[in-house]
PDB file of C-alpha atoms in Angstrom:
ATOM      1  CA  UNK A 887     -23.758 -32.373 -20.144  1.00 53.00           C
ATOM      2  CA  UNK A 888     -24.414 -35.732 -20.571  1.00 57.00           C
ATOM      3  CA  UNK A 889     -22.311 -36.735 -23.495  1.00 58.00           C
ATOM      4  CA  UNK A 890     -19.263 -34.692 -21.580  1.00 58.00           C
ATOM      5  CA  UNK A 891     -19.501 -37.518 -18.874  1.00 58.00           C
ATOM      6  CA  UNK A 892     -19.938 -40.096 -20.977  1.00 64.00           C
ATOM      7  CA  UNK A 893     -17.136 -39.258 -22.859  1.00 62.00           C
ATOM      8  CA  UNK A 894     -14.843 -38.249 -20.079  1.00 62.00           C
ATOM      9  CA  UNK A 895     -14.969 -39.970 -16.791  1.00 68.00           C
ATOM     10  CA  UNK A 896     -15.478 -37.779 -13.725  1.00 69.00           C
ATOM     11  CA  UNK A 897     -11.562 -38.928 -12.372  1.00 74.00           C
ATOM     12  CA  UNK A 898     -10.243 -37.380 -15.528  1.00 73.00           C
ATOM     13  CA  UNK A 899     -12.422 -34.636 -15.458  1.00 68.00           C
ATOM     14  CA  UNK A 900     -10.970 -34.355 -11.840  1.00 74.00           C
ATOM     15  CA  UNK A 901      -7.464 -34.634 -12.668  1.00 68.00           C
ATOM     16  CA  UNK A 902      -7.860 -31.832 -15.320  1.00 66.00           C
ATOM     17  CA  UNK A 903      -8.992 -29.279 -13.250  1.00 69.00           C
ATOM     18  CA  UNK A 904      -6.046 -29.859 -10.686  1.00 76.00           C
ATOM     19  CA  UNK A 905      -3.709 -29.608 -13.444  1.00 67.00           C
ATOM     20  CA  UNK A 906      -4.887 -26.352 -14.408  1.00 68.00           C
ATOM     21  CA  UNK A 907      -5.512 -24.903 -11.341  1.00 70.00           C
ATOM     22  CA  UNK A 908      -1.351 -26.371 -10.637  1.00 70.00           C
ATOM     23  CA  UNK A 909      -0.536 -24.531 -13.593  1.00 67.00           C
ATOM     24  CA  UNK A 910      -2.686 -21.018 -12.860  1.00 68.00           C
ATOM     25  CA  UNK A 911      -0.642 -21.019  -9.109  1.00 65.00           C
ATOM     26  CA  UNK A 912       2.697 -21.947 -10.893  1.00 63.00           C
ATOM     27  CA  UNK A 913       2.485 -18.765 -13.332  1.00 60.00           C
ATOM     28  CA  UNK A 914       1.120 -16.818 -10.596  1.00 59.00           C
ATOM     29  CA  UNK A 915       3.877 -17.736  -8.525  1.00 56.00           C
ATOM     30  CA  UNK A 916       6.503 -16.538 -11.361  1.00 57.00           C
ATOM     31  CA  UNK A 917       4.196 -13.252 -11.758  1.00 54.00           C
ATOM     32  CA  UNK A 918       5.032 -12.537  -8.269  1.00 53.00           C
ATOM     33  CA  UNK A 919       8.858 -12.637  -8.672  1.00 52.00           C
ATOM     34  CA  UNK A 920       8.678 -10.753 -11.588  1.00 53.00           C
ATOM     35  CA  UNK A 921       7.228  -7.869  -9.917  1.00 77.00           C
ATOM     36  CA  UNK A 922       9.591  -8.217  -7.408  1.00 88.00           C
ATOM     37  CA  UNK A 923      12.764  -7.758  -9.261  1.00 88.00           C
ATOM     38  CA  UNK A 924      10.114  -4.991 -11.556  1.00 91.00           C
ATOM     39  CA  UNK A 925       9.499  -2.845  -7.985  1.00 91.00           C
ATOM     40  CA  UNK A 926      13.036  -2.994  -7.146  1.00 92.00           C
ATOM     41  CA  UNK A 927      14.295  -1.646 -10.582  1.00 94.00           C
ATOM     42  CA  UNK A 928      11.393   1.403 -10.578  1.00 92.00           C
ATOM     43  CA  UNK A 929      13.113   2.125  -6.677  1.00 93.00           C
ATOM     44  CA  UNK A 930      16.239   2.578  -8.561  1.00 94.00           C
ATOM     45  CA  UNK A 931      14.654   4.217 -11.304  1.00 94.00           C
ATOM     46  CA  UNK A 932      13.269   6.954  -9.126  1.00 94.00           C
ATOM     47  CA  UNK A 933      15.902   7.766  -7.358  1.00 95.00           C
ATOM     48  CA  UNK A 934      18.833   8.272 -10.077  1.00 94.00           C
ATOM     49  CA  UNK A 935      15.692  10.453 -11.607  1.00 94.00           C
ATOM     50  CA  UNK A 936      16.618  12.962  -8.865  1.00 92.00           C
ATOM     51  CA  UNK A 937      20.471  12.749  -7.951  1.00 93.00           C
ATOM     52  CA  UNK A 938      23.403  11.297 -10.158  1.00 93.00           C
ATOM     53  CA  UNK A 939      24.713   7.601  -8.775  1.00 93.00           C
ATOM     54  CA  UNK A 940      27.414   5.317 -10.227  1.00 94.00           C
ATOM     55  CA  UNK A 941      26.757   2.225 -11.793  1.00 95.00           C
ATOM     56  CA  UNK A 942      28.070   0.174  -9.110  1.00 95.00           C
ATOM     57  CA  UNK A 943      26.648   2.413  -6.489  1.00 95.00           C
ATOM     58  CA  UNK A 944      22.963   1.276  -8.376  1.00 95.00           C
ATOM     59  CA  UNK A 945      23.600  -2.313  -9.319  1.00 95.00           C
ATOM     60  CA  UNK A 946      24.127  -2.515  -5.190  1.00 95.00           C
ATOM     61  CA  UNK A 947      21.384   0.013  -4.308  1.00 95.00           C
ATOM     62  CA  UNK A 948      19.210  -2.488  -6.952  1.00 95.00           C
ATOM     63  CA  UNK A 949      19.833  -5.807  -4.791  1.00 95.00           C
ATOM     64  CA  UNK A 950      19.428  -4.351  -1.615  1.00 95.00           C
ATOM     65  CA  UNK A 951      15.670  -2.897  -3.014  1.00 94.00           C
ATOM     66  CA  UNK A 952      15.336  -6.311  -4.275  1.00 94.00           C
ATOM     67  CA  UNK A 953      15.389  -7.748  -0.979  1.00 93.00           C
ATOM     68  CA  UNK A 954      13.119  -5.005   0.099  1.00 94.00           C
ATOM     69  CA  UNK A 955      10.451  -5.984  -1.783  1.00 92.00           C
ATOM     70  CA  UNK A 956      11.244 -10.105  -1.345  1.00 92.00           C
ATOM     71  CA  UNK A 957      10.732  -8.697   2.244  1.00 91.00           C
ATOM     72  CA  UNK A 958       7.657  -7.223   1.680  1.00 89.00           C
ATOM     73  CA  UNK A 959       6.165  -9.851  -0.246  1.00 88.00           C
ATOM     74  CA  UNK A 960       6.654 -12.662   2.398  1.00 90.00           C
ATOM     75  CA  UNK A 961       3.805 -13.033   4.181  1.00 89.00           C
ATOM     76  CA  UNK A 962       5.337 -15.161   7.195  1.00 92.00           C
ATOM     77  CA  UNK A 963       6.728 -12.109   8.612  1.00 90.00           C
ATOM     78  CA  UNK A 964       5.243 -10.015  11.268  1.00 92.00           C
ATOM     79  CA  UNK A 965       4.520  -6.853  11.285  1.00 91.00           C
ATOM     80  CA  UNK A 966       7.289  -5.971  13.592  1.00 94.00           C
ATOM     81  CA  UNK A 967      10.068  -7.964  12.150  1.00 93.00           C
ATOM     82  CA  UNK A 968       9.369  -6.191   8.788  1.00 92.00           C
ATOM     83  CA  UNK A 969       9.770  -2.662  10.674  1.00 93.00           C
ATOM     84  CA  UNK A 970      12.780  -3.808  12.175  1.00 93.00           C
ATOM     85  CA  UNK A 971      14.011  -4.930   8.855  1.00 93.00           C
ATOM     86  CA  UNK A 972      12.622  -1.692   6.734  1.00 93.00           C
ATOM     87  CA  UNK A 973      14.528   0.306   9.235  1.00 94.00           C
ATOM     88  CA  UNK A 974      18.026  -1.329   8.802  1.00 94.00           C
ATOM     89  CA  UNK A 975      17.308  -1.407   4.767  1.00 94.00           C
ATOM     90  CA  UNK A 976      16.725   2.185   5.112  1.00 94.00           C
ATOM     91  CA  UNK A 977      19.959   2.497   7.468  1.00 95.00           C
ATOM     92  CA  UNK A 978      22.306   0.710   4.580  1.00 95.00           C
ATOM     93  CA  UNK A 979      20.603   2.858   2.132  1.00 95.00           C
ATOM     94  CA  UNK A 980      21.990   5.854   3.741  1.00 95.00           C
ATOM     95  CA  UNK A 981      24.934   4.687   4.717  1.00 95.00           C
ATOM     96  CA  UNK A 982      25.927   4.099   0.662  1.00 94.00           C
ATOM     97  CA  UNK A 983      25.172   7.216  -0.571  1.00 95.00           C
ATOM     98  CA  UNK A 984      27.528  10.769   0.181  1.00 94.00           C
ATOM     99  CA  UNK A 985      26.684  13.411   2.278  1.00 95.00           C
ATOM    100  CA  UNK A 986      24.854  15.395  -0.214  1.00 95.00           C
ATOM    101  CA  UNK A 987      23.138  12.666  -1.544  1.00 94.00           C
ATOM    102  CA  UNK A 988      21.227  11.712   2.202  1.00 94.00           C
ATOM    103  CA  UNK A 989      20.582  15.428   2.496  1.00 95.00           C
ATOM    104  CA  UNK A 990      18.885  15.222  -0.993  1.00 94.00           C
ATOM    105  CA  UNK A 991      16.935  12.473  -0.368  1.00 94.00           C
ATOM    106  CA  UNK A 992      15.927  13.386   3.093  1.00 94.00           C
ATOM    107  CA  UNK A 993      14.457  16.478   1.878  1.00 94.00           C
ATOM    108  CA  UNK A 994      12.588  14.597  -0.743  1.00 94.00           C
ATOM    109  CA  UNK A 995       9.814  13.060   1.694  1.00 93.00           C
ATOM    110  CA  UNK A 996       7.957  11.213  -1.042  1.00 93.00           C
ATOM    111  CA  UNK A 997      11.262   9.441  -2.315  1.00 93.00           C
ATOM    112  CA  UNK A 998      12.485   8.336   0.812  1.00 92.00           C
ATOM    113  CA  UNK A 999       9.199   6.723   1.649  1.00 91.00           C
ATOM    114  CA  UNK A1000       9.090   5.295  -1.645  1.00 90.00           C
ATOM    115  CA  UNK A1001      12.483   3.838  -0.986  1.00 90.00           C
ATOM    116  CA  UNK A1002      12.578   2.278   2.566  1.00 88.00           C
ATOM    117  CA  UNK A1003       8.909   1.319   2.731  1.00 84.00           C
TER     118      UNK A1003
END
Protein backbone atom coordinates (compact mmCIF):
# COMPACT_ATOMS: atom_id res chain seq x y z
CA UNK A 1 0.00 0.00 0.00
CA UNK A 2 2.76 1.99 0.59
CA UNK A 3 4.75 1.79 -2.57
CA UNK A 4 1.15 2.48 -4.49
CA UNK A 5 1.32 6.03 -2.85
CA UNK A 6 4.60 6.56 -3.28
CA UNK A 7 4.43 5.85 -6.69
CA UNK A 8 1.18 7.54 -7.47
CA UNK A 9 0.18 10.65 -5.72
CA UNK A 10 -3.19 10.63 -3.97
CA UNK A 11 -4.53 13.65 -6.72
CA UNK A 12 -3.87 11.17 -9.46
CA UNK A 13 -5.10 8.41 -7.67
CA UNK A 14 -8.16 10.81 -7.28
CA UNK A 15 -8.49 11.79 -10.74
CA UNK A 16 -8.49 8.06 -11.80
CA UNK A 17 -11.25 6.97 -9.99
CA UNK A 18 -13.48 9.93 -11.36
CA UNK A 19 -12.53 8.99 -14.72
CA UNK A 20 -13.72 5.62 -14.34
CA UNK A 21 -16.56 6.10 -12.44
CA UNK A 22 -17.32 9.07 -15.69
CA UNK A 23 -16.83 6.31 -17.91
CA UNK A 24 -19.03 3.38 -15.88
CA UNK A 25 -22.18 6.28 -15.93
CA UNK A 26 -21.38 7.12 -19.65
CA UNK A 27 -21.83 3.30 -20.80
CA UNK A 28 -24.56 2.96 -18.44
CA UNK A 29 -26.18 5.81 -19.85
CA UNK A 30 -25.89 4.24 -23.56
CA UNK A 31 -27.14 0.77 -21.92
CA UNK A 32 -30.22 2.56 -21.07
CA UNK A 33 -31.05 3.76 -24.62
CA UNK A 34 -30.32 0.63 -25.94
CA UNK A 35 -32.94 -1.04 -24.06
CA UNK A 36 -35.11 1.51 -24.95
CA UNK A 37 -35.16 1.23 -28.65
CA UNK A 38 -34.68 -3.07 -27.55
CA UNK A 39 -38.33 -2.81 -25.47
CA UNK A 40 -39.88 -0.95 -28.19
CA UNK A 41 -38.87 -3.47 -30.99
CA UNK A 42 -40.04 -6.75 -28.61
CA UNK A 43 -43.68 -4.41 -28.35
CA UNK A 44 -43.68 -4.72 -32.02
CA UNK A 45 -42.46 -8.07 -32.00
CA UNK A 46 -45.35 -9.32 -29.93
CA UNK A 47 -47.89 -7.95 -31.48
CA UNK A 48 -47.31 -8.85 -35.37
CA UNK A 49 -46.79 -12.45 -33.44
CA UNK A 50 -50.61 -12.39 -33.13
CA UNK A 51 -52.26 -10.33 -36.09
CA UNK A 52 -50.71 -9.49 -39.62
CA UNK A 53 -49.54 -5.51 -39.90
CA UNK A 54 -47.85 -3.70 -42.82
CA UNK A 55 -44.51 -2.57 -42.78
CA UNK A 56 -45.33 0.95 -42.56
CA UNK A 57 -48.16 0.31 -40.22
CA UNK A 58 -44.99 -1.25 -37.78
CA UNK A 59 -42.13 1.07 -38.57
CA UNK A 60 -44.92 3.78 -37.09
CA UNK A 61 -46.38 1.46 -34.41
CA UNK A 62 -42.25 0.99 -33.58
CA UNK A 63 -41.65 4.90 -32.91
CA UNK A 64 -44.63 5.52 -31.16
CA UNK A 65 -43.52 2.30 -28.59
CA UNK A 66 -40.27 3.96 -28.67
CA UNK A 67 -41.52 6.94 -27.09
CA UNK A 68 -43.40 4.74 -24.76
CA UNK A 69 -40.66 3.42 -23.22
CA UNK A 70 -38.41 6.98 -23.46
CA UNK A 71 -41.61 7.84 -21.42
CA UNK A 72 -41.28 5.33 -19.06
CA UNK A 73 -37.75 5.62 -18.48
CA UNK A 74 -37.78 9.38 -17.51
CA UNK A 75 -37.84 9.67 -14.14
CA UNK A 76 -38.90 13.52 -13.95
CA UNK A 77 -42.34 12.59 -14.70
CA UNK A 78 -45.07 12.05 -12.28
CA UNK A 79 -47.00 9.48 -11.83
CA UNK A 80 -49.99 11.15 -13.25
CA UNK A 81 -48.53 12.78 -16.25
CA UNK A 82 -47.26 9.28 -17.32
CA UNK A 83 -51.04 7.92 -17.00
CA UNK A 84 -52.19 10.71 -18.89
CA UNK A 85 -49.59 10.05 -21.46
CA UNK A 86 -49.93 5.95 -21.42
CA UNK A 87 -53.54 6.61 -22.06
CA UNK A 88 -53.22 8.81 -25.24
CA UNK A 89 -50.25 6.28 -26.49
CA UNK A 90 -52.72 3.64 -26.04
CA UNK A 91 -55.51 5.92 -27.81
CA UNK A 92 -53.09 6.40 -31.12
CA UNK A 93 -52.38 2.80 -30.89
CA UNK A 94 -55.91 2.03 -31.55
CA UNK A 95 -56.68 4.50 -33.62
CA UNK A 96 -53.87 2.94 -36.35
CA UNK A 97 -54.92 -0.33 -36.45
CA UNK A 98 -58.55 -1.66 -38.40
CA UNK A 99 -61.48 -2.69 -36.84
CA UNK A 100 -60.58 -6.24 -36.51
CA UNK A 101 -57.32 -5.62 -35.45
CA UNK A 102 -58.60 -3.44 -31.95
CA UNK A 103 -61.11 -6.23 -31.48
CA UNK A 104 -58.11 -8.69 -31.60
CA UNK A 105 -56.07 -7.01 -29.41
CA UNK A 106 -58.69 -6.04 -26.96
CA UNK A 107 -59.52 -9.54 -26.43
CA UNK A 108 -55.92 -10.34 -25.89
CA UNK A 109 -55.66 -8.79 -22.21
CA UNK A 110 -52.00 -9.68 -21.73
CA UNK A 111 -50.97 -7.93 -25.13
CA UNK A 112 -52.70 -4.88 -24.68
CA UNK A 113 -51.16 -4.38 -21.29
CA UNK A 114 -47.95 -5.27 -22.65
CA UNK A 115 -48.45 -2.61 -25.25
CA UNK A 116 -49.81 0.62 -23.57
CA UNK A 117 -48.14 0.11 -20.20
Amino acid sequence: MVLIIKLFPMKKVIALLIFLLAFAVNVGAQEKKMSVGEAAKADITALTSKMKISESLQQDLLTLMTMKHELLADQTLTAEKKESALKAYEHKLMSALTPKQREQLTNDKALLKKLTR
